[in-house]
mmCIF file of C-alpha atoms in Angstrom:
data_model
loop_
_atom_site.group_PDB
_atom_site.id
_atom_site.type_symbol
_atom_site.label_atom_id
_atom_site.label_comp_id
_atom_site.label_asym_id
_atom_site.label_seq_id
_atom_site.Cartn_x
_atom_site.Cartn_y
_atom_site.Cartn_z
ATOM 1 C CA UNK A 1 29.912 -16.452 2.356
ATOM 2 C CA UNK A 2 31.795 -17.629 -0.734
ATOM 3 C CA UNK A 3 32.560 -15.275 -3.632
ATOM 4 C CA UNK A 4 30.219 -15.680 -6.606
ATOM 5 C CA UNK A 5 27.810 -17.962 -4.691
ATOM 6 C CA UNK A 6 24.254 -16.804 -3.917
ATOM 7 C CA UNK A 7 23.922 -14.984 -0.589
ATOM 8 C CA UNK A 8 22.254 -17.143 2.071
ATOM 9 C CA UNK A 9 19.000 -15.813 3.537
ATOM 10 C CA UNK A 10 17.067 -16.922 6.602
ATOM 11 C CA UNK A 11 13.549 -15.664 7.304
ATOM 12 C CA UNK A 12 12.016 -15.145 10.743
ATOM 13 C CA UNK A 13 8.240 -14.670 10.859
ATOM 14 C CA UNK A 14 6.145 -16.943 8.634
ATOM 15 C CA UNK A 15 2.933 -14.908 8.695
ATOM 16 C CA UNK A 16 0.855 -13.419 5.881
ATOM 17 C CA UNK A 17 3.561 -11.192 4.392
ATOM 18 C CA UNK A 18 6.036 -14.085 4.146
ATOM 19 C CA UNK A 19 4.264 -15.400 1.037
ATOM 20 C CA UNK A 20 5.266 -12.330 -0.956
ATOM 21 C CA UNK A 21 8.853 -12.435 0.266
ATOM 22 C CA UNK A 22 9.278 -16.158 -0.313
ATOM 23 C CA UNK A 23 7.802 -15.957 -3.813
ATOM 24 C CA UNK A 24 10.535 -13.534 -4.854
ATOM 25 C CA UNK A 25 13.463 -14.644 -2.707
ATOM 26 C CA UNK A 26 13.182 -18.127 -4.187
ATOM 27 C CA UNK A 27 13.203 -16.619 -7.708
ATOM 28 C CA UNK A 28 16.153 -14.209 -7.488
ATOM 29 C CA UNK A 29 19.333 -16.015 -8.619
ATOM 30 C CA UNK A 30 21.684 -13.954 -6.426
ATOM 31 C CA UNK A 31 20.128 -15.099 -3.133
ATOM 32 C CA UNK A 32 19.372 -18.551 -1.711
ATOM 33 C CA UNK A 33 16.637 -19.167 0.831
ATOM 34 C CA UNK A 34 18.191 -21.398 3.499
ATOM 35 C CA UNK A 35 15.749 -21.642 6.395
ATOM 36 C CA UNK A 36 12.370 -20.344 7.627
ATOM 37 C CA UNK A 37 11.791 -19.728 11.338
ATOM 38 C CA UNK A 38 8.746 -18.876 13.434
ATOM 39 C CA UNK A 39 7.437 -19.172 16.998
ATOM 40 C CA UNK A 40 4.962 -21.604 15.421
ATOM 41 C CA UNK A 41 7.373 -24.135 13.914
ATOM 42 C CA UNK A 42 4.536 -25.941 12.134
ATOM 43 C CA UNK A 43 3.763 -22.729 10.291
ATOM 44 C CA UNK A 44 7.453 -22.327 9.466
ATOM 45 C CA UNK A 45 7.472 -25.855 8.071
ATOM 46 C CA UNK A 46 4.383 -25.220 5.961
ATOM 47 C CA UNK A 47 5.874 -22.084 4.416
ATOM 48 C CA UNK A 48 9.280 -23.671 3.873
ATOM 49 C CA UNK A 49 7.829 -26.714 2.126
ATOM 50 C CA UNK A 50 5.439 -24.645 0.027
ATOM 51 C CA UNK A 51 8.333 -22.605 -1.392
ATOM 52 C CA UNK A 52 10.934 -25.346 -1.616
ATOM 53 C CA UNK A 53 13.087 -24.153 1.298
ATOM 54 C CA UNK A 54 14.985 -27.081 2.749
ATOM 55 C CA UNK A 55 15.063 -26.166 6.451
ATOM 56 C CA UNK A 56 12.722 -24.699 9.052
ATOM 57 C CA UNK A 57 12.374 -24.337 12.800
ATOM 58 C CA UNK A 58 12.660 -21.681 15.489
ATOM 59 C CA UNK A 59 14.070 -18.175 15.221
ATOM 60 C CA UNK A 60 17.097 -19.440 17.132
ATOM 61 C CA UNK A 61 17.758 -21.990 14.408
ATOM 62 C CA UNK A 62 17.791 -19.221 11.806
ATOM 63 C CA UNK A 63 20.163 -17.088 13.874
ATOM 64 C CA UNK A 64 22.562 -19.962 14.473
ATOM 65 C CA UNK A 65 22.597 -21.276 10.904
ATOM 66 C CA UNK A 66 26.108 -21.010 9.413
ATOM 67 C CA UNK A 67 24.823 -20.559 5.846
ATOM 68 C CA UNK A 68 22.625 -17.557 6.667
ATOM 69 C CA UNK A 69 24.235 -14.218 5.774
ATOM 70 C CA UNK A 70 21.090 -12.047 5.891
ATOM 71 C CA UNK A 71 18.189 -12.438 8.332
ATOM 72 C CA UNK A 72 14.854 -11.211 6.973
ATOM 73 C CA UNK A 73 12.811 -10.067 9.981
ATOM 74 C CA UNK A 74 9.059 -10.348 9.327
ATOM 75 C CA UNK A 75 7.923 -10.458 12.956
ATOM 76 C CA UNK A 76 5.285 -8.111 14.413
ATOM 77 C CA UNK A 77 6.395 -4.471 14.812
ATOM 78 C CA UNK A 78 6.846 -4.674 18.591
ATOM 79 C CA UNK A 79 9.436 -7.438 18.090
ATOM 80 C CA UNK A 80 11.375 -5.870 15.204
ATOM 81 C CA UNK A 81 14.144 -4.245 17.238
ATOM 82 C CA UNK A 82 14.637 -7.256 19.523
ATOM 83 C CA UNK A 83 14.834 -9.804 16.686
ATOM 84 C CA UNK A 84 17.026 -7.582 14.500
ATOM 85 C CA UNK A 85 19.393 -6.900 17.407
ATOM 86 C CA UNK A 86 19.660 -10.641 18.051
ATOM 87 C CA UNK A 87 20.554 -11.164 14.403
ATOM 88 C CA UNK A 88 23.290 -8.521 14.597
ATOM 89 C CA UNK A 89 24.623 -10.167 17.767
ATOM 90 C CA UNK A 90 24.707 -13.460 15.839
ATOM 91 C CA UNK A 91 26.859 -11.864 13.142
ATOM 92 C CA UNK A 92 24.130 -11.573 10.500
ATOM 93 C CA UNK A 93 23.112 -8.688 8.283
ATOM 94 C CA UNK A 94 19.449 -7.712 8.745
ATOM 95 C CA UNK A 95 16.570 -6.800 6.492
ATOM 96 C CA UNK A 96 13.570 -5.673 8.600
ATOM 97 C CA UNK A 97 9.965 -5.199 7.670
ATOM 98 C CA UNK A 98 8.705 -1.740 8.546
ATOM 99 C CA UNK A 99 8.858 -0.026 10.920
ATOM 100 C CA UNK A 100 12.490 -0.529 11.878
ATOM 101 C CA UNK A 101 11.494 -0.288 15.567
ATOM 102 C CA UNK A 102 8.690 1.309 17.560
ATOM 103 C CA UNK A 103 10.812 3.863 19.417
ATOM 104 C CA UNK A 104 13.803 6.038 18.575
ATOM 105 C CA UNK A 105 16.318 4.647 21.126
ATOM 106 C CA UNK A 106 15.817 1.038 19.978
ATOM 107 C CA UNK A 107 16.254 1.987 16.329
ATOM 108 C CA UNK A 108 19.409 3.980 17.042
ATOM 109 C CA UNK A 109 20.871 1.236 19.228
ATOM 110 C CA UNK A 110 20.273 -1.311 16.469
ATOM 111 C CA UNK A 111 22.062 0.782 13.846
ATOM 112 C CA UNK A 112 24.939 1.565 16.217
ATOM 113 C CA UNK A 113 25.379 -2.135 17.009
ATOM 114 C CA UNK A 114 25.405 -2.984 13.305
ATOM 115 C CA UNK A 115 28.005 -0.291 12.599
ATOM 116 C CA UNK A 116 30.214 -1.551 15.419
ATOM 117 C CA UNK A 117 29.989 -5.105 14.069
ATOM 118 C CA UNK A 118 30.578 -4.129 10.444
ATOM 119 C CA UNK A 119 27.122 -5.388 9.468
ATOM 120 C CA UNK A 120 24.324 -3.906 7.410
ATOM 121 C CA UNK A 121 20.706 -3.075 8.174
ATOM 122 C CA UNK A 122 18.092 -2.571 5.501
ATOM 123 C CA UNK A 123 14.425 -1.873 5.962
ATOM 124 C CA UNK A 124 11.130 -1.932 4.129
ATOM 125 C CA UNK A 125 9.499 -0.584 2.177
ATOM 126 C CA UNK A 126 11.558 -1.682 -0.797
ATOM 127 C CA UNK A 127 8.757 -0.517 -3.084
ATOM 128 C CA UNK A 128 10.837 2.651 -3.506
ATOM 129 C CA UNK A 129 13.329 0.568 -5.533
ATOM 130 C CA UNK A 130 10.665 -0.320 -8.094
ATOM 131 C CA UNK A 131 10.059 1.290 -11.488
ATOM 132 C CA UNK A 132 7.159 3.404 -10.199
ATOM 133 C CA UNK A 133 9.069 5.623 -7.784
ATOM 134 C CA UNK A 134 12.332 5.423 -9.728
ATOM 135 C CA UNK A 135 10.583 6.718 -12.872
ATOM 136 C CA UNK A 136 9.021 9.549 -10.856
ATOM 137 C CA UNK A 137 12.379 10.517 -9.336
ATOM 138 C CA UNK A 138 13.946 10.757 -12.771
ATOM 139 C CA UNK A 139 11.021 12.827 -14.095
ATOM 140 C CA UNK A 140 11.413 15.343 -11.258
ATOM 141 C CA UNK A 141 15.201 15.455 -11.714
ATOM 142 C CA UNK A 142 14.712 16.237 -15.433
ATOM 143 C CA UNK A 143 12.470 19.145 -14.523
ATOM 144 C CA UNK A 144 9.323 17.593 -16.033
ATOM 145 C CA UNK A 145 7.126 19.430 -13.501
ATOM 146 C CA UNK A 146 9.454 22.350 -12.831
ATOM 147 C CA UNK A 147 10.447 22.970 -9.236
ATOM 148 C CA UNK A 148 8.607 20.568 -6.885
ATOM 149 C CA UNK A 149 6.477 22.486 -4.398
ATOM 150 C CA UNK A 150 4.060 20.189 -2.595
ATOM 151 C CA UNK A 151 2.617 16.708 -2.249
ATOM 152 C CA UNK A 152 -0.675 15.162 -1.270
ATOM 153 C CA UNK A 153 -1.027 11.551 -0.156
ATOM 154 C CA UNK A 154 -4.126 9.631 0.929
ATOM 155 C CA UNK A 155 -4.474 6.170 2.462
ATOM 156 C CA UNK A 156 -7.919 5.565 3.906
ATOM 157 C CA UNK A 157 -10.236 2.585 4.208
ATOM 158 C CA UNK A 158 -12.251 0.698 6.815
ATOM 159 C CA UNK A 159 -9.243 -1.106 8.298
ATOM 160 C CA UNK A 160 -7.388 -4.429 8.260
ATOM 161 C CA UNK A 161 -9.795 -6.049 10.746
ATOM 162 C CA UNK A 162 -11.942 -6.641 7.640
ATOM 163 C CA UNK A 163 -9.469 -9.006 5.970
ATOM 164 C CA UNK A 164 -6.679 -10.039 8.374
ATOM 165 C CA UNK A 165 -7.370 -13.201 10.437
ATOM 166 C CA UNK A 166 -5.197 -11.952 13.342
ATOM 167 C CA UNK A 167 -5.342 -8.141 13.111
ATOM 168 C CA UNK A 168 -4.706 -7.172 16.737
ATOM 169 C CA UNK A 169 -1.058 -6.240 16.151
ATOM 170 C CA UNK A 170 -2.147 -3.741 13.478
ATOM 171 C CA UNK A 171 -4.041 -1.774 16.145
ATOM 172 C CA UNK A 172 -1.309 -1.999 18.800
ATOM 173 C CA UNK A 173 1.713 0.175 19.595
ATOM 174 C CA UNK A 174 3.958 0.458 16.558
ATOM 175 C CA UNK A 175 1.106 0.009 14.105
ATOM 176 C CA UNK A 176 -2.176 1.764 13.324
ATOM 177 C CA UNK A 177 -2.506 3.426 9.920
ATOM 178 C CA UNK A 178 0.447 5.750 10.553
ATOM 179 C CA UNK A 179 3.056 3.115 11.439
ATOM 180 C CA UNK A 180 1.606 0.324 9.284
ATOM 181 C CA UNK A 181 0.980 2.216 6.038
ATOM 182 C CA UNK A 182 2.780 5.502 6.650
ATOM 183 C CA UNK A 183 6.213 4.082 5.779
ATOM 184 C CA UNK A 184 5.167 3.521 2.150
ATOM 185 C CA UNK A 185 4.026 7.102 1.675
ATOM 186 C CA UNK A 186 6.622 8.863 3.813
ATOM 187 C CA UNK A 187 9.541 6.863 2.380
ATOM 188 C CA UNK A 188 8.345 7.789 -1.109
ATOM 189 C CA UNK A 189 8.168 11.479 -0.143
ATOM 190 C CA UNK A 190 11.597 11.415 1.494
ATOM 191 C CA UNK A 191 13.022 9.760 -1.631
ATOM 192 C CA UNK A 192 11.554 12.557 -3.746
ATOM 193 C CA UNK A 193 12.018 15.605 -1.484
ATOM 194 C CA UNK A 194 14.806 14.746 0.973
ATOM 195 C CA UNK A 195 14.675 14.727 4.765
ATOM 196 C CA UNK A 196 11.596 15.788 6.722
ATOM 197 C CA UNK A 197 12.360 18.759 8.971
ATOM 198 C CA UNK A 198 9.136 19.396 10.898
ATOM 199 C CA UNK A 199 5.575 18.080 11.198
ATOM 200 C CA UNK A 200 2.158 19.032 12.513
ATOM 201 C CA UNK A 201 -0.774 16.637 12.916
ATOM 202 C CA UNK A 202 -4.166 15.827 14.401
ATOM 203 C CA UNK A 203 -5.423 12.344 15.191
ATOM 204 C CA UNK A 204 -8.322 10.370 16.618
ATOM 205 C CA UNK A 205 -9.468 6.848 17.455
ATOM 206 C CA UNK A 206 -12.820 6.082 15.887
ATOM 207 C CA UNK A 207 -13.637 2.989 17.982
ATOM 208 C CA UNK A 208 -12.091 1.709 21.206
ATOM 209 C CA UNK A 209 -12.750 -1.901 20.164
ATOM 210 C CA UNK A 210 -12.779 -3.734 16.822
ATOM 211 C CA UNK A 211 -14.145 -7.098 15.692
ATOM 212 C CA UNK A 212 -12.278 -9.652 13.591
ATOM 213 C CA UNK A 213 -14.326 -10.241 10.431
ATOM 214 C CA UNK A 214 -12.601 -13.206 8.792
ATOM 215 C CA UNK A 215 -10.866 -16.493 9.543
ATOM 216 C CA UNK A 216 -11.209 -18.944 12.418
ATOM 217 C CA UNK A 217 -11.466 -16.128 14.993
ATOM 218 C CA UNK A 218 -14.180 -14.116 13.228
ATOM 219 C CA UNK A 219 -16.440 -12.404 15.751
ATOM 220 C CA UNK A 220 -13.654 -11.899 18.327
ATOM 221 C CA UNK A 221 -13.433 -8.385 19.782
ATOM 222 C CA UNK A 222 -10.138 -6.707 20.642
ATOM 223 C CA UNK A 223 -9.007 -3.362 22.052
ATOM 224 C CA UNK A 224 -7.529 -0.541 19.960
ATOM 225 C CA UNK A 225 -4.565 1.243 21.544
ATOM 226 C CA UNK A 226 -3.425 3.687 18.818
ATOM 227 C CA UNK A 227 -4.924 6.503 16.742
ATOM 228 C CA UNK A 228 -6.805 5.110 13.747
ATOM 229 C CA UNK A 229 -7.013 8.407 11.861
ATOM 230 C CA UNK A 230 -4.089 10.791 11.351
ATOM 231 C CA UNK A 231 -3.914 13.955 9.253
ATOM 232 C CA UNK A 232 -0.349 15.246 8.949
ATOM 233 C CA UNK A 233 1.545 18.185 7.453
ATOM 234 C CA UNK A 234 5.276 17.944 6.784
ATOM 235 C CA UNK A 235 8.056 20.285 5.638
ATOM 236 C CA UNK A 236 11.142 19.007 3.809
ATOM 237 C CA UNK A 237 14.710 20.268 3.715
ATOM 238 C CA UNK A 238 14.415 21.338 0.076
ATOM 239 C CA UNK A 239 11.447 23.587 0.835
ATOM 240 C CA UNK A 240 8.599 21.346 -0.350
ATOM 241 C CA UNK A 241 5.612 20.577 1.876
ATOM 242 C CA UNK A 242 3.097 17.719 2.067
ATOM 243 C CA UNK A 243 -0.285 16.864 3.512
ATOM 244 C CA UNK A 244 -1.161 13.243 4.245
ATOM 245 C CA UNK A 245 -4.152 11.267 5.498
ATOM 246 C CA UNK A 246 -3.722 7.849 7.132
ATOM 247 C CA UNK A 247 -7.005 6.280 8.256
ATOM 248 C CA UNK A 248 -8.623 2.977 9.224
ATOM 249 C CA UNK A 249 -11.876 4.795 10.022
ATOM 250 C CA UNK A 250 -13.713 5.355 6.755
ATOM 251 C CA UNK A 251 -15.909 3.153 4.541
ATOM 252 C CA UNK A 252 -14.769 5.232 1.555
ATOM 253 C CA UNK A 253 -11.652 3.532 0.233
ATOM 254 C CA UNK A 254 -9.050 5.847 -1.255
ATOM 255 C CA UNK A 255 -5.573 4.410 -1.185
ATOM 256 C CA UNK A 256 -2.377 4.731 -3.175
ATOM 257 C CA UNK A 257 -2.807 8.449 -3.825
ATOM 258 C CA UNK A 258 0.507 10.272 -4.227
ATOM 259 C CA UNK A 259 0.454 13.573 -6.122
ATOM 260 C CA UNK A 260 3.518 15.791 -6.509
ATOM 261 C CA UNK A 261 2.913 19.358 -7.699
ATOM 262 C CA UNK A 262 5.589 21.575 -9.188
ATOM 263 C CA UNK A 263 5.735 24.975 -10.807
ATOM 264 C CA UNK A 264 4.997 23.473 -14.248
ATOM 265 C CA UNK A 265 2.757 20.482 -13.590
ATOM 266 C CA UNK A 266 1.511 17.732 -11.288
ATOM 267 C CA UNK A 267 3.009 14.243 -11.229
ATOM 268 C CA UNK A 268 0.747 11.344 -10.172
ATOM 269 C CA UNK A 269 2.571 8.267 -8.882
ATOM 270 C CA UNK A 270 1.357 4.668 -8.610
ATOM 271 C CA UNK A 271 0.413 3.259 -5.214
ATOM 272 C CA UNK A 272 3.604 3.338 -3.062
ATOM 273 C CA UNK A 273 2.594 -0.055 -1.684
ATOM 274 C CA UNK A 274 3.362 -1.447 -5.152
ATOM 275 C CA UNK A 275 6.536 -1.584 -7.214
ATOM 276 C CA UNK A 276 5.287 -0.441 -10.614
ATOM 277 C CA UNK A 277 2.467 1.369 -12.377
ATOM 278 C CA UNK A 278 1.913 4.397 -14.558
ATOM 279 C CA UNK A 279 3.546 7.694 -13.675
ATOM 280 C CA UNK A 280 1.474 10.492 -15.219
ATOM 281 C CA UNK A 281 1.844 14.254 -15.620
ATOM 282 C CA UNK A 282 -0.810 16.912 -16.118
ATOM 283 C CA UNK A 283 -0.281 20.617 -16.685
ATOM 284 C CA UNK A 284 -2.517 23.702 -16.554
ATOM 285 C CA UNK A 285 -4.947 23.335 -19.508
ATOM 286 C CA UNK A 286 -5.626 26.035 -22.043
ATOM 287 C CA UNK A 287 -8.832 28.002 -21.394
ATOM 288 C CA UNK A 288 -11.817 25.903 -22.392
ATOM 289 C CA UNK A 289 -9.785 22.692 -22.631
ATOM 290 C CA UNK A 290 -9.886 19.577 -20.482
ATOM 291 C CA UNK A 291 -6.725 18.596 -18.595
ATOM 292 C CA UNK A 292 -4.357 16.511 -20.700
ATOM 293 C CA UNK A 293 -2.352 13.600 -19.306
ATOM 294 C CA UNK A 294 1.052 12.361 -20.350
ATOM 295 C CA UNK A 295 2.394 8.965 -19.273
ATOM 296 C CA UNK A 296 6.097 8.983 -18.445
ATOM 297 C CA UNK A 297 8.157 6.207 -20.043
ATOM 298 C CA UNK A 298 8.880 3.729 -17.221
ATOM 299 C CA UNK A 299 12.422 2.844 -16.175
ATOM 300 C CA UNK A 300 13.386 -0.461 -14.563
ATOM 301 C CA UNK A 301 12.212 -4.042 -14.188
ATOM 302 C CA UNK A 302 9.099 -4.733 -12.119
ATOM 303 C CA UNK A 303 9.539 -7.076 -9.174
ATOM 304 C CA UNK A 304 8.150 -7.422 -5.646
ATOM 305 C CA UNK A 305 8.889 -7.660 -1.935
ATOM 306 C CA UNK A 306 12.366 -8.921 -1.299
ATOM 307 C CA UNK A 307 13.885 -6.556 -3.850
ATOM 308 C CA UNK A 308 15.572 -4.657 -1.018
ATOM 309 C CA UNK A 309 17.054 -7.904 0.319
ATOM 310 C CA UNK A 310 18.453 -8.615 -3.136
ATOM 311 C CA UNK A 311 19.869 -5.086 -3.424
ATOM 312 C CA UNK A 312 21.541 -5.493 -0.043
ATOM 313 C CA UNK A 313 22.936 -8.932 -0.966
ATOM 314 C CA UNK A 314 24.487 -7.589 -4.147
ATOM 315 C CA UNK A 315 25.857 -4.578 -2.270
ATOM 316 C CA UNK A 316 27.444 -6.802 0.370
ATOM 317 C CA UNK A 317 29.269 -8.775 -2.314
ATOM 318 C CA UNK A 318 30.459 -5.715 -4.234
ATOM 319 C CA UNK A 319 31.235 -3.539 -1.209
ATOM 320 C CA UNK A 320 28.870 -0.821 -2.442
ATOM 321 C CA UNK A 321 26.128 0.930 -0.443
ATOM 322 C CA UNK A 322 22.636 -0.521 -0.546
ATOM 323 C CA UNK A 323 19.693 1.816 -1.086
ATOM 324 C CA UNK A 324 16.914 1.106 1.446
ATOM 325 C CA UNK A 325 19.194 1.546 4.438
ATOM 326 C CA UNK A 326 18.561 1.373 8.137
ATOM 327 C CA UNK A 327 19.266 5.117 8.274
ATOM 328 C CA UNK A 328 16.381 5.709 5.846
ATOM 329 C CA UNK A 329 14.112 3.558 7.999
ATOM 330 C CA UNK A 330 15.304 5.341 11.142
ATOM 331 C CA UNK A 331 14.519 8.767 9.656
ATOM 332 C CA UNK A 332 11.044 7.696 8.575
ATOM 333 C CA UNK A 333 10.450 6.234 12.056
ATOM 334 C CA UNK A 334 11.645 9.513 13.598
ATOM 335 C CA UNK A 335 9.172 11.400 11.416
ATOM 336 C CA UNK A 336 6.275 9.064 12.253
ATOM 337 C CA UNK A 337 6.936 9.351 15.980
ATOM 338 C CA UNK A 338 7.085 13.137 15.538
ATOM 339 C CA UNK A 339 3.706 13.045 13.756
ATOM 340 C CA UNK A 340 2.234 11.029 16.625
ATOM 341 C CA UNK A 341 3.744 13.472 19.137
ATOM 342 C CA UNK A 342 2.343 16.427 17.189
ATOM 343 C CA UNK A 343 -1.114 14.853 17.107
ATOM 344 C CA UNK A 344 -0.992 14.352 20.879
ATOM 345 C CA UNK A 345 0.458 17.742 21.836
ATOM 346 C CA UNK A 346 -1.135 19.953 19.196
ATOM 347 C CA UNK A 347 2.291 21.494 18.573
ATOM 348 C CA UNK A 348 4.692 21.476 15.649
ATOM 349 C CA UNK A 349 7.496 18.937 16.189
ATOM 350 C CA UNK A 350 10.929 19.260 14.613
ATOM 351 C CA UNK A 351 12.560 16.154 13.157
ATOM 352 C CA UNK A 352 16.234 16.134 14.072
ATOM 353 C CA UNK A 353 17.506 13.175 12.028
ATOM 354 C CA UNK A 354 18.741 13.850 8.509
ATOM 355 C CA UNK A 355 19.602 11.763 5.457
ATOM 356 C CA UNK A 356 22.150 11.989 2.716
ATOM 357 C CA UNK A 357 20.764 11.907 -0.815
ATOM 358 C CA UNK A 358 19.293 8.495 -1.622
ATOM 359 C CA UNK A 359 20.914 6.985 -4.736
ATOM 360 C CA UNK A 360 18.863 5.944 -7.764
ATOM 361 C CA UNK A 361 18.586 2.337 -8.874
ATOM 362 C CA UNK A 362 20.631 1.911 -12.087
ATOM 363 C CA UNK A 363 18.327 1.848 -15.104
ATOM 364 C CA UNK A 364 19.665 -1.466 -16.376
ATOM 365 C CA UNK A 365 19.458 -3.380 -13.091
ATOM 366 C CA UNK A 366 17.632 -6.699 -13.506
ATOM 367 C CA UNK A 367 16.620 -8.520 -10.312
ATOM 368 C CA UNK A 368 16.231 -11.778 -12.234
ATOM 369 C CA UNK A 369 19.644 -11.695 -13.909
ATOM 370 C CA UNK A 370 22.487 -13.216 -11.908
ATOM 371 C CA UNK A 371 25.369 -10.830 -11.167
ATOM 372 C CA UNK A 372 27.284 -12.579 -8.388
#
């Protein structure tokens, strides 16, 4: 890695989500897409050529490439820890799609190996670096809603078997609505409230089998091995509490709901699966009046997936901490596993991991302006 040159990035996993990453990672001036890898090398070639990436091949080619500084791991959840650990062993920094791993020991071992090697781990979701959540964090810090007390989040719809051509992995261990979509909502809450300290939950599986509805394999049945509906309560170190619904079992679609209530008002955030959107505040109306809404002035430049990779690349060059760290991903994983354990046991589960305060993104940071 040469000073002032873009940081080299290799991507492993050329599935659906790779389009969003490649769109942005080929547009940010501080990173350079070097190579795309996949078990299906033809798919890697297609994605590489579509986005103007000069090389493609197997995951091993990405790991061995001398120009790759950061490996972006977009494999299925069950392979995240294995692929990320291989990247660390190859001397590469790692950015992993969520979840960081599917069990606590694998996640901890990955972070310990990275620390021992002097390498960095970052993890999705990087939506928390976008103007939506960053504007909300600043509003709470200013006292716009008083002291934050509670949160409500909702993510429910009929499930990804409706739209994904190969959805089995989304109903396997390490996925389901909790592990697939929970990271967006729980990472947002942790960014706003601090570490989760304990959880309670109930869960269910609506159907033992699902049917693929789209693509070449439409009509194919597959087994479901995880809860497809979770209702969770969480307590946070600062005293706030939350209630969350994560469901693939309802025809009524309600997603992107994040409401933070304080002593002086309620703050409504944009969908945490997006990077931007209106942040609005409402307060108790006067008798006989309708609720009034105030839109908070947004802070930051809107971008998309890959923003966390860019933040990590810039941090590597400057020697500063990056924001969406492996420790953040490990804590959110710890909390999700605790929620699953609580749903199974019917008991409250304490979350033992703890985070330092997560830094804000500087207001003037521009992902499209070269800094290196």
